[in-house]
Amino acid sequence: MKTKLKLKEKLFSGNLGFTLFSIVIGFVVGAIVLLIAGFNPLEAYSVMISGVFSRPKYISWTIIYATPIIITGLSVAFAFRTGLFNIGAEGQYIIGSLVATAIGYFLKLPPVIHFIFVFITAALAAGLWGAIAGYLKAKFGVHEVIATIMLNWIALYLNNYFVMLEGFKRPQSETSYEIQNTASITILENWKYSDVGREWLSNYPILKDILAAPVNLGFLIAILLAILVWYILNKTTLGYELRAVGFNRHAAEYGGINVEKSMVISMFIAGALAGIAGALQVTGVTKSVAILAAMEGYGFDGIAVSLIGSNTAFGSIFSGLLFGMLKYGGPKIQPFLRAPSEVVNIVIGTIVFFVAIPKFIRMLGSLMNKKRGEKNVG
Amino acid sequence: MDGRNFKEKVVEMKNITKMFGDFKANDNINLTVHKGEVHALLGENGAGKTTLMNVLYGLYQPTSGEIYIKGKKVNVENPNVAIENGIGMVHQHFMLVEPFTVAENIILGMETTKGIGVLDRDKAIEDVEKLSEQYGLYVDPNAKIQDITVGMQQRVEILKALYRGADILILDEPTAVLTPQEIEDLIKIIKNLTNEGKTVIIITHKLKEIKQVADYCTIIRRGKYIDTVKVSETTEEELASKMVGREVSFKVDKEERETGDTVLKIDNLVVRDNRNIKAVDGLSLEVKSGEILGIAGVDGNGQSELIEAITGLREVESGKVYFNSKDITNKTPREIIDSGISTIPEDRQKRGLVLEFTIAENTVLENYDREPFSRKGILNENKIKEYAKDLIKKFDVRPNNEKIKAKALSGGNQQKVIIAREVSNDPDLLIAAQPTRGLDVGAIEFVHKSLVEQRDKNKAVLLVSLELDEVLNVSDRIAVIYEGKIVDIIDAEEADEKTLGLLMAGRGGKRNEN
Amino acid sequence: MLDNILESLAFILGTTLMYSAPLIYTALGGVISENSGVVNIGLEGMMTIGAFFGATVGYYSGNPWLGFLVGGLAGGALALLHAIASVTFAADQVVSGIAINFLGPGLALFLSRMFFDGATMTRPIDLEDKIPRSLDKILTKGTFIEKVFNQYDTVYLAFILVAIIWFILYKTKLGLRIRAVGEHPKAADTLGINVYNIRYLCVFLSGVFAGFGGAAMSLAVVSNFRPTLISGQGFIALAAMIFGKWKPQGAMLACLLFGAAQGLVVFLGGTEFQVPSEILAMIPYVLTLIILMGFVGRATPPAADGVPYEKDSN
């Protein structure tokens, strides 16, 4: 009895409890919206679930959907933990994918080395893009939220400008040329479409199904990055400095930490992460970049991923996977039930909304305790 | 006396108890105040004076107890009810809107209007001028708050209350931020107010001021009512012992010492503040080993900027800072810490600690990047933990758990963590800026003892404090700062409050003689 | 030659006015909310829901003004959520705003599919059911003046609203209280001003204005709602508000600048001019960054902007 109470207390007071509670509320609100609109929410949710889990290929796709937003989530979480709000993951992602495509298409390098080169240059470019916001904050006191919003749009137009350039733009299209195969990280990309590959795979239907999606190394890299982010933040002097600046820049400055440098480094790392997300998406899935009429939302989704993951590295993996499920499974209710798939955004918005108000959940918790207390007295 | 007979009860607070969670801030307190009197509320920091007055003003609801105003039982639900009943409050931290004008601040919430909701600024200015004349509270209604002095801001606060028809005025620590001369002006204003039939309740822990201005004094200790005394029939010593619950000696024990070499030498220093005004303006000073040099002065005369400049947190415009004969002007904070200067900062929560960090993390704020606490950029958590445990034990930090966050500690224990960290660096110079602000008597004694220990180890100590008593009791020599300059340096033995007070107000001193 | 230049100029000025109007409404929403101390990054979501409701009600009722009004109310309703989170529950206002930016477009597209047979685009409103151009009858056709100023009524309303908000903020009792709450909520509280009520009012109004902005887009600039209609304009309005130093008149000028950039892009799209439109489109954002760097005077937000107010008595 006592341990049970303790567990409950822990859930109610801890971040994990708030988050789980918010996720439940998110789905309940989604159900209510569906119900009001005349759909059976249970049916809708079961379509989503089977749309994610019923075939190996679906699971592949879910992970592919989750990969970039796990990493943009890491980018936002890293900045958060160092006291910065990186709304600019969107633009950093764009820069990363643009540079990855350019390096992947124009350079001719051996396999693996080509990818590593693409990876590093994209991370560097996006890191520098992020560092601009850090520098503007450190030197001129420009709030990073505003600076990164501006930089997002500048990145979008830069992307559109470069994609349109002669020699990069694929004729009769709105996209660039595709990257060389040497830069790709899609698993068994050529083999699985070759005669040998097809024949071999026909004996292994599950494997064949898994590989029906552009399965790539991105997810593994995302997990490695999460470990790296966790390690840097918690185990290194750099992480100590960045967190100190994030919590209290005045105390950090007094302790001899170079606050301005820390802000730039922090935004550089956040930017590099978002850029890597873009690079992995290009080298693993899209192979090229297109003209953007509007923001694609990888960065904004990253904010929600980070928030739902309590701004921790490993939390981002789980919430990123949840997002992947919603994003991949959600649209499947459209053809099956003719139910609007945007209910997914309502669910996500509701989760973030409740994550923002732990005070509400705490009040709810203490209200319930009080009631129970009164009962015990009477 | 002067026609005031103190017969008519205007405020009666009966059996007031106020809980914050499990903590009893006020425990069954009684307070009776008569019309026309100045009633002092005396107690240490954290005794519950301000809480009691916030209850009277409707900012807090009492857990139990009753309030009678002018004989009528009143349920003071919010400040509006207090205002309706003629109560006005001047908070310790002024409640003024900086970019607004004096007149706008005074009328806010009770605006003069013409038509539907349109401000009538001319009427407001007229009203303010009339009121300020009546009580001798001169202000410029059109000046912006951010441009006027602290003393002037206080007058605006008093006018705000009077404008709302207050006849009972609560002043929370009104003299904390004033120069001795401004304090005299304030006392005159209080006399004017009582002559006009107003009643004044003044919260303070300064005994001298009580003797100067108050008629009655109610003493509170740790949330409990102790006594109400007629001020003219008591002594400062009696008030003090009632306040702290035991005999107190204001003296700090220390032995005579020979001073040694000059450790810190400041030469003609000029430093600008955030508004780009010269806050330190040609200041020169020397601190020797084996002495505590105290800097006395009224808040805002360049003390903060001076310390920030020495410690590398603020740019020096001209002049030099030498430490152990080495030029450290405009070096980075890290270089200055490494050269052997430690600082107890004036705002422990803003500068001294990362409140979200654990005690252990806070103890290595200045040397986390050195062995044994880290190697090649990787933290050694075990070594940090051991070090923190050691400091916690040596300095008796409570609770003795290095894993809890600094924000969970009391003010006194937070200060202990900072002192432990700074003293353990074994600095040649320890700078202590307002090291006892907001601490209780026990913690204050600990801090003073730590400073004297440094001195006795033949180190140099630079103490900056707004509490004149502290400077007088702890220092060996006292430098008085006024408008960014040292106006005089006096041996503590020969110093007294009156001379220092005049110097702090910019009167007398070497500079003004030539 | 001169005629050509005048013609071009008239076109650019006209499109500038047209594109600025939705931004002005939304930026005013930001001004009123942030002057009361609540950061509103959710303007984007509020604008989107306003655009959807505007277009939908306009389409079904045939009355553009009813659509405009309902668009505003829909924005206001969404803003109330933001107010509940950030005023009552002392939430991180940026996080709450992010939630609004998921909810607004999500709800708009969800409802669009419900009302328009699964389409994410609402059906276009007939030309005569769009917001009217009242000056159309007065101005002489083909003149320079006509080309610049013959605009939808929402354009003029936007500028009138700027004047109204300016007057309220700086000349009235309510405005004084709003700004006091944004600068020093505790001071306002001790003077008996209800901080929560003022902030609720201001956040609600900010949603209404952002909703107007969205509706001005879907009922005047174009004639339907579609998923990419707003895409980022709420954020641009937010930037314009900061650019304009949290003042209604400043925000208006900033919106005109952003509108002019858009106008230029449209204009150059129809010419043989050599500057790539992408570079041109970038200019306002670069300019905003430069301004924020403080070369043209510092922009300081209200002192308590973004800080939840919590009474410490419990």
PDB file of N, CA, C and O in Angstrom, chain B residues 391-416:
ATOM      1  N   LEU B 391      33.424  20.065   2.530  1.00  0.00           N
ATOM      2  CA  LEU B 391      33.068  21.458   2.818  1.00  0.00           C
ATOM      3  C   LEU B 391      31.795  21.540   3.665  1.00  0.00           C
ATOM      4  O   LEU B 391      31.705  22.349   4.583  1.00  0.00           O
ATOM      5  N   ILE B 392      30.837  20.697   3.339  1.00  0.00           N
ATOM      6  CA  ILE B 392      29.577  20.703   4.079  1.00  0.00           C
ATOM      7  C   ILE B 392      29.857  20.437   5.564  1.00  0.00           C
ATOM      8  O   ILE B 392      29.287  21.085   6.444  1.00  0.00           O
ATOM      9  N   LYS B 393      30.772  19.496   5.809  1.00  0.00           N
ATOM     10  CA  LYS B 393      31.096  19.156   7.183  1.00  0.00           C
ATOM     11  C   LYS B 393      31.838  20.310   7.871  1.00  0.00           C
ATOM     12  O   LYS B 393      31.483  20.738   8.964  1.00  0.00           O
ATOM     13  N   LYS B 394      32.858  20.836   7.176  1.00  0.00           N
ATOM     14  CA  LYS B 394      33.678  21.895   7.759  1.00  0.00           C
ATOM     15  C   LYS B 394      32.862  23.144   8.070  1.00  0.00           C
ATOM     16  O   LYS B 394      33.097  23.808   9.066  1.00  0.00           O
ATOM     17  N   PHE B 395      31.933  23.480   7.203  1.00  0.00           N
ATOM     18  CA  PHE B 395      31.204  24.731   7.377  1.00  0.00           C
ATOM     19  C   PHE B 395      29.795  24.503   7.913  1.00  0.00           C
ATOM     20  O   PHE B 395      28.996  25.428   7.955  1.00  0.00           O
ATOM     21  N   ASP B 396      29.503  23.291   8.296  1.00  0.00           N
ATOM     22  CA  ASP B 396      28.235  22.974   8.943  1.00  0.00           C
ATOM     23  C   ASP B 396      27.034  23.424   8.100  1.00  0.00           C
ATOM     24  O   ASP B 396      26.138  24.117   8.583  1.00  0.00           O
ATOM     25  N   VAL B 397      27.039  23.055   6.836  1.00  0.00           N
ATOM     26  CA  VAL B 397      25.902  23.377   5.977  1.00  0.00           C
ATOM     27  C   VAL B 397      24.782  22.388   6.277  1.00  0.00           C
ATOM     28  O   VAL B 397      25.026  21.191   6.422  1.00  0.00           O
ATOM     29  N   ARG B 398      23.588  22.900   6.419  1.00  0.00           N
ATOM     30  CA  ARG B 398      22.456  22.019   6.693  1.00  0.00           C
ATOM     31  C   ARG B 398      21.375  22.180   5.654  1.00  0.00           C
ATOM     32  O   ARG B 398      21.080  23.306   5.266  1.00  0.00           O
ATOM     33  N   PRO B 399      20.729  21.118   5.191  1.00  0.00           N
ATOM     34  CA  PRO B 399      21.021  19.726   5.540  1.00  0.00           C
ATOM     35  C   PRO B 399      22.353  19.253   4.922  1.00  0.00           C
ATOM     36  O   PRO B 399      22.750  19.770   3.890  1.00  0.00           O
ATOM     37  N   ASN B 400      22.982  18.289   5.564  1.00  0.00           N
ATOM     38  CA  ASN B 400      24.291  17.873   5.060  1.00  0.00           C
ATOM     39  C   ASN B 400      24.142  16.794   3.988  1.00  0.00           C
ATOM     40  O   ASN B 400      24.404  15.624   4.198  1.00  0.00           O
ATOM     41  N   ASN B 401      23.685  17.261   2.835  1.00  0.00           N
ATOM     42  CA  ASN B 401      23.469  16.353   1.717  1.00  0.00           C
ATOM     43  C   ASN B 401      23.891  17.089   0.449  1.00  0.00           C
ATOM     44  O   ASN B 401      23.259  18.061   0.048  1.00  0.00           O
ATOM     45  N   GLU B 402      24.992  16.615  -0.150  1.00  0.00           N
ATOM     46  CA  GLU B 402      25.554  17.359  -1.288  1.00  0.00           C
ATOM     47  C   GLU B 402      24.699  17.237  -2.546  1.00  0.00           C
ATOM     48  O   GLU B 402      24.918  17.940  -3.512  1.00  0.00           O
ATOM     49  N   LYS B 403      23.706  16.330  -2.505  1.00  0.00           N
ATOM     50  CA  LYS B 403      22.940  16.092  -3.733  1.00  0.00           C
ATOM     51  C   LYS B 403      21.717  16.998  -3.867  1.00  0.00           C
ATOM     52  O   LYS B 403      21.073  17.008  -4.911  1.00  0.00           O
ATOM     53  N   ILE B 404      21.361  17.730  -2.813  1.00  0.00           N
ATOM     54  CA  ILE B 404      20.163  18.557  -2.953  1.00  0.00           C
ATOM     55  C   ILE B 404      20.511  19.867  -3.662  1.00  0.00           C
ATOM     56  O   ILE B 404      21.652  20.322  -3.668  1.00  0.00           O
ATOM     57  N   LYS B 405      19.493  20.440  -4.275  1.00  0.00           N
ATOM     58  CA  LYS B 405      19.717  21.655  -5.045  1.00  0.00           C
ATOM     59  C   LYS B 405      19.898  22.855  -4.112  1.00  0.00           C
ATOM     60  O   LYS B 405      19.298  22.915  -3.044  1.00  0.00           O
ATOM     61  N   ALA B 406      20.707  23.795  -4.570  1.00  0.00           N
ATOM     62  CA  ALA B 406      20.999  24.971  -3.752  1.00  0.00           C
ATOM     63  C   ALA B 406      19.737  25.747  -3.421  1.00  0.00           C
ATOM     64  O   ALA B 406      19.644  26.384  -2.373  1.00  0.00           O
ATOM     65  N   LYS B 407      18.742  25.680  -4.307  1.00  0.00           N
ATOM     66  CA  LYS B 407      17.544  26.481  -4.061  1.00  0.00           C
ATOM     67  C   LYS B 407      16.753  25.976  -2.855  1.00  0.00           C
ATOM     68  O   LYS B 407      15.913  26.688  -2.323  1.00  0.00           O
ATOM     69  N   ALA B 408      17.044  24.730  -2.435  1.00  0.00           N
ATOM     70  CA  ALA B 408      16.320  24.171  -1.299  1.00  0.00           C
ATOM     71  C   ALA B 408      16.918  24.607   0.042  1.00  0.00           C
ATOM     72  O   ALA B 408      16.383  24.284   1.093  1.00  0.00           O
ATOM     73  N   LEU B 409      18.028  25.334   0.024  1.00  0.00           N
ATOM     74  CA  LEU B 409      18.681  25.745   1.272  1.00  0.00           C
ATOM     75  C   LEU B 409      18.131  27.076   1.771  1.00  0.00           C
ATOM     76  O   LEU B 409      17.658  27.890   0.981  1.00  0.00           O
ATOM     77  N   SER B 410      18.250  27.306   3.085  1.00  0.00           N
ATOM     78  CA  SER B 410      17.890  28.613   3.643  1.00  0.00           C
ATOM     79  C   SER B 410      18.960  29.618   3.241  1.00  0.00           C
ATOM     80  O   SER B 410      20.062  29.248   2.822  1.00  0.00           O
ATOM     81  N   GLY B 411      18.629  30.910   3.381  1.00  0.00           N
ATOM     82  CA  GLY B 411      19.571  31.954   3.002  1.00  0.00           C
ATOM     83  C   GLY B 411      20.912  31.806   3.692  1.00  0.00           C
ATOM     84  O   GLY B 411      21.961  31.945   3.077  1.00  0.00           O
ATOM     85  N   GLY B 412      20.859  31.511   4.973  1.00  0.00           N
ATOM     86  CA  GLY B 412      22.094  31.386   5.742  1.00  0.00           C
ATOM     87  C   GLY B 412      22.947  30.239   5.248  1.00  0.00           C
ATOM     88  O   GLY B 412      24.175  30.364   5.135  1.00  0.00           O
ATOM     89  N   ASN B 413      22.325  29.117   4.943  1.00  0.00           N
ATOM     90  CA  ASN B 413      23.076  27.968   4.457  1.00  0.00           C
ATOM     91  C   ASN B 413      23.581  28.172   3.034  1.00  0.00           C
ATOM     92  O   ASN B 413      24.655  27.689   2.676  1.00  0.00           O
ATOM     93  N   GLN B 414      22.811  28.899   2.236  1.00  0.00           N
ATOM     94  CA  GLN B 414      23.307  29.244   0.899  1.00  0.00           C
ATOM     95  C   GLN B 414      24.589  30.062   1.028  1.00  0.00           C
ATOM     96  O   GLN B 414      25.577  29.822   0.335  1.00  0.00           O
ATOM     97  N   GLN B 415      24.554  31.016   1.982  1.00  0.00           N
ATOM     98  CA  GLN B 415      25.727  31.865   2.165  1.00  0.00           C
ATOM     99  C   GLN B 415      26.907  31.035   2.657  1.00  0.00           C
ATOM    100  O   GLN B 415      28.047  31.273   2.286  1.00  0.00           O
ATOM    101  N   LYS B 416      26.614  30.029   3.490  1.00  0.00           N
ATOM    102  CA  LYS B 416      27.695  29.159   3.965  1.00  0.00           C
ATOM    103  C   LYS B 416      28.350  28.423   2.807  1.00  0.00           C
ATOM    104  O   LYS B 416      29.574  28.271   2.772  1.00  0.00           O
TER     105      LYS B 416
END
